[in-house]
Amino acid sequence: MAKTGMERLKELKKEIYKCIHCKACRFAYSGEPSRAGIGEFTGKQGTVLYEGMIDACPAGIEYGWEAFWNAGKIWIARSILSGDLEFSDEVRDVIMPCITCGQCSAQCENKIPTVDIIESLRAACIESGVPMIEKHQLVDRLVKELNNPYGGKAEERFKWAKDAGLGKYINNKNAKVGYYVGCTASYRQVEVAVATAKIFEQLGIDFTLIEEEVCCGSPFFRVGAVDTAQELMKKNLEAFKNLDMVYFSCAGCYRTITIDYPKWMAEDEKLPFKTMHAFELVSKLITEGKIEFKPNKELKGKVVTYHDPCHTGRHFALEMEQEMIKNSKNLMFDMRKINKAIDEWFEIPRVILRKLEEDVGIKFTEMYRIKNNSMCCGAGGGVRAGYPDFSLRTASLRCDEANAIKADILTTECPFCWRNLSDANDQYNHGMQVMGVLEMISKYNLLDTSNLK
Amino acid sequence: MSYKLPDDKDLDAMIGIVGKEYATNNKAITASYLSKSVMGLESQIPDIVVRPKYIEEIRKILLYCSAEKIAVSPISAGLSGGFACPTIKPAGVMLDLGRMNRIIEVDTENRYVVVEPGVTIGELWAYMHKNYPEWAPPVPDGAPPASTVMGDAIDRGFSLYTSSVGPQGDNFMCGEIVFPNGDIVRTGSWALPFAKPFYKYGLGPDIWSFLMGSQGTLGVMTKVAVKIYPHPKFKTVVVWGMSNPEDMQNLTLEIGKQEFGIAHNTVMVQGGNYPLVMTRWPKDKVPHDYEFYEQLGISKWWMNWECWAQTQEELDYVVNRINKMAEDFKKNRAKDPDSIKPQELHPKQIASRLKKPNKIAVPYAFWEAGFLFITFYTPWNECAHFAEMYTAAMEKYGFPPVMWIASIERCRQAICMPIICFDSSKQSDLEKVQDMNRETTEYALKQGWLNYRPDPYIHAPLTYSQAGMYWKYLRMMKKTFDPNMIMHPGRLALP
Ligand SMILES: Cc1cc2nc3c(=O)[nH]c(=O)nc-3n(C[C@H](O)[C@H](O)[C@H](O)COP(=O)(O)OP(=O)(O)OC[C@H]3O[C@@H](n4cnc5c(N)ncnc54)[C@H](O)[C@@H]3O)c2cc1C
Ligand code: SF4
Ligand code: SF4
């Protein structure tokens, strides 16, 4: 095993000591109190003024106490390091209901990697002997037994592929390109898996589904069960080691394998393959003029909005920022470049949505909080499993924001966000359709590949 | 003073007053309030945190704690770094007033707004921007949007209008306070049940002014009436650069002394030296040599005049007058005339400087890991002396010589704020900061400079040692409002 949570926390000591408790990290658009917006809207979770800066830490909004907002957690981490506080059930119970959405990190002018700190704090807490909450223990047991947290059988992981006539891609020995499907799309949102695989097929990509694929470990990295997570990491690295490129349709798996694995691997190890999310591929092909979309009567005129999944949006942006800061010799000059790179990153899915607007006739409309200031769907960080009511209320808050711009369809690019937003949409009667962008493309047969040759 | 360590019975009493959801001694929650930065490096974790919503709850809490001799530390948002926390042990009860967050009244004829403690400057700014765009509150210019109007009042901070209209304390008209003896007092014209908060000095001697600057040591403020000012559309920032603080001081004084017509329009007059730009970035990722900043067009020292006017004509007049006076100063009286030059700002730079409130002062922790604002008031024409003394001390102790200086009330006073950027994770750095703090405070007191936002370990004792009579009366008055001395002694070390 590479590192313990406490070792990671100690590595982050200087970052932790940068926090001045300024509380800017509570808000989206924290430096813009007079930002123009869309006004007040009363939704299922109450009234929100979508203007200026706006409370955006789901944990803080839900629980209220300082400890649940990010700054409180950073000072808990500092108190642990300084010996002013010891790990206990009380500590666990305030650091676990955090979605690790990274909204706080995006606001911090001191560039504190808050999610890294919170995850290391959780790992150190569990290592110290404090038991995981019961619901996390349950998924931990399931994944240890079955290699997925949903209790699905290993032999049914690719049932969706067989059912959709895509069985030939299972263990396709010649392919150097893999599709890592992940547990949610394999056992729950199979629409996403089918849509993604069909798009690959339409694009002429010879890909393989790897039968030894197991859970990426995301929930376990998030909740501090790093031993479990690292076991899963080892299995996946072994299973995918001969591939050149691995594609993803799940934001969480993509983030975990691309960002977390290298952090928890030994210093001298490197990820043996390149990674890319399917939406990046589609976006790239649009920019290169290689694919277009067909018009569609059913979708024409529909107001479509896009929810940035934290795992593909902010987490990648923040990682990119940290990496560029690390490599910079003159940050005063390079900051502009960094901000540009971040903005370009967030534009990638929007290239697809704009093209859909142009070719299909949807009306692409942004919500108030987008990109680095996007509001989380409430599913991540072990919160959907551990604190389902809080998780769903957060998703409903996000659906309120989509309702505020009169969206007919709320799209995203993560099956986990999809699941939570969709559940909130049904449970709280938000009255929209929730869909993956690639799912929409596949479901309505929108892809036109005639320029591809 | 000795205080009682609160126990479970005391927690039950707090729960009895505010309800189970709003009082706790949960160790993780109490620790989460901790802060050791910005204005204070030493603070304690509270034993109990209570989040009241109503004045009556506060009254009951104070009466209870007074009877039990439990220390009470109130916070509005808690952004004052170490001094948003108790400074004593046992730390006692912390009152987190964030739930009292109503903007109660806006009166544009009498020009005030009434707010509760939890209203943040970001919220009030946004509220006025949306509903009363012609008016703006005097929010602290550099304070993060999550800080509060009330916290700044009690702190007598420095706001975006202070250079023009006077000390921030003067921007607050009347207040409502709960004292530990259970009395609720309304000050100024508010002492009369039906009066508007239109006159600060109400009935005889003014209690409110006594409470300004009290920083939570005397009672809990539950409402405050704050002046609002016109928020005209015509704004810009004029900057002149120079090589030394003396030229900065003298040119600024000439303009400030005009008072009418020109100085009233310069709402924010603030400047500093080039390390102010440098230390907002990590130490190992930014050039340290002045040549680099010179190439960017940044002078070694500079002064910004943020000008607001009702018409373009009026704005042009003010800008031209400042520029003419600067040219004249350069030609006839400057110590280093060649270095005096206007700094052309890109419209984006102007827009960013005009943005209120902002996060401009947050990233000084990026340099290493933490920072400390140490603030003194001097007569304006002594601020250059202060700057020279302090930057030399910072260099001697191995800290970058970061200095920010602003004018209060058209250069009647200067607020001088060295920013100590250091690595707060290192004990040796903390010790160096305190050694420097002691040395500079001793020097400053000899010049008659006042420490503003003192710390109770160095500034307050050194200052009181030279102002014994004043301290005696402060203590006597505290005893009147707070007979059992339960309100935290805070940064004033009172008692
Ligand atoms: C990065 C940064 C930049 C800053 N720049 C500026 C600036 O430009 N100008 C400026 O003036 N300030 C500045 N400040 C200071 C900041 O504005 C003030 O500290 C802030 O307004 C205080 O508000 P608060 O609610 O956080 O106060 P708190 O920290 O909650 O309280 C301040 C003090 O008042 C007491 N107190 C608070 N509320 C009450 C109450 N209701 N009744 C009785 N006592 C109470 C507390 O015990 C404490 O001692 C800056 C701070 C930071 C962190
Ligand atoms: S994490 Fe950053 S934004 Fe949040 S309180 Fe700390 S310094 Fe401020
Ligand atoms: S990661 Fe998200 S939920 Fe957690 S503290 Fe930060 S903003 Fe709040």
mmCIF file of N, CA and C in Angstrom, chain A residues 64-74 76 94-95, chain B residues 26 28-30 32-33:
data_model
loop_
_atom_site.group_PDB
_atom_site.id
_atom_site.type_symbol
_atom_site.label_atom_id
_atom_site.label_comp_id
_atom_site.label_asym_id
_atom_site.label_seq_id
_atom_site.Cartn_x
_atom_site.Cartn_y
_atom_site.Cartn_z
ATOM 1 N N GLY A 64 -26.037 23.650 8.635
ATOM 2 C CA GLY A 64 -25.961 24.969 9.272
ATOM 3 C C GLY A 64 -24.738 25.239 10.134
ATOM 4 N N TRP A 65 -24.326 24.313 10.939
ATOM 5 C CA TRP A 65 -23.198 24.561 11.846
ATOM 6 C C TRP A 65 -21.918 24.805 11.063
ATOM 7 N N GLU A 66 -21.063 25.597 11.657
ATOM 8 C CA GLU A 66 -19.788 25.951 11.016
ATOM 9 C C GLU A 66 -18.996 24.707 10.572
ATOM 10 N N ALA A 67 -19.075 23.647 11.360
ATOM 11 C CA ALA A 67 -18.276 22.453 11.076
ATOM 12 C C ALA A 67 -18.620 21.822 9.730
ATOM 13 N N PHE A 68 -19.822 22.085 9.241
ATOM 14 C CA PHE A 68 -20.239 21.418 8.009
ATOM 15 C C PHE A 68 -19.846 22.215 6.771
ATOM 16 N N TRP A 69 -19.629 23.518 6.941
ATOM 17 C CA TRP A 69 -19.104 24.301 5.820
ATOM 18 C C TRP A 69 -17.633 23.939 5.669
ATOM 19 N N ASN A 70 -17.075 24.231 4.520
ATOM 20 C CA ASN A 70 -15.697 23.801 4.296
ATOM 21 C C ASN A 70 -14.713 24.366 5.310
ATOM 22 N N ALA A 71 -14.786 25.677 5.571
ATOM 23 C CA ALA A 71 -13.779 26.295 6.430
ATOM 24 C C ALA A 71 -13.720 25.583 7.778
ATOM 25 N N GLY A 72 -14.877 25.221 8.293
ATOM 26 C CA GLY A 72 -14.927 24.509 9.573
ATOM 27 C C GLY A 72 -14.146 23.201 9.491
ATOM 28 N N LYS A 73 -14.307 22.502 8.373
ATOM 29 C CA LYS A 73 -13.607 21.212 8.243
ATOM 30 C C LYS A 73 -12.096 21.406 8.140
ATOM 31 N N ILE A 74 -11.690 22.487 7.482
ATOM 32 C CA ILE A 74 -10.244 22.724 7.361
ATOM 33 C C ILE A 74 -9.662 22.999 8.753
ATOM 34 N N ILE A 76 -10.928 21.847 11.509
ATOM 35 C CA ILE A 76 -10.940 20.559 12.219
ATOM 36 C C ILE A 76 -9.663 19.800 11.853
ATOM 37 N N VAL A 94 -19.301 14.859 11.431
ATOM 38 C CA VAL A 94 -19.360 16.156 10.743
ATOM 39 C C VAL A 94 -18.562 16.142 9.438
ATOM 40 N N ILE A 95 -17.580 15.234 9.338
ATOM 41 C CA ILE A 95 -16.804 15.270 8.078
ATOM 42 C C ILE A 95 -17.382 14.357 6.998
ATOM 43 N N ASN B 26 -20.439 19.603 21.114
ATOM 44 C CA ASN B 26 -19.800 18.633 20.227
ATOM 45 C C ASN B 26 -18.387 19.122 19.900
ATOM 46 N N ALA B 28 -16.157 18.382 17.691
ATOM 47 C CA ALA B 28 -15.798 18.705 16.302
ATOM 48 C C ALA B 28 -16.395 20.064 15.932
ATOM 49 N N ILE B 29 -17.610 20.301 16.381
ATOM 50 C CA ILE B 29 -18.260 21.572 16.027
ATOM 51 C C ILE B 29 -17.570 22.737 16.733
ATOM 52 N N THR B 30 -17.259 22.576 17.993
ATOM 53 C CA THR B 30 -16.616 23.699 18.690
ATOM 54 C C THR B 30 -15.242 23.989 18.069
ATOM 55 N N SER B 32 -14.401 23.617 15.068
ATOM 56 C CA SER B 32 -14.516 24.158 13.702
ATOM 57 C C SER B 32 -14.572 25.688 13.684
ATOM 58 N N TYR B 33 -14.820 26.294 14.832
ATOM 59 C CA TYR B 33 -14.865 27.766 14.881
ATOM 60 C C TYR B 33 -13.475 28.379 14.998
#
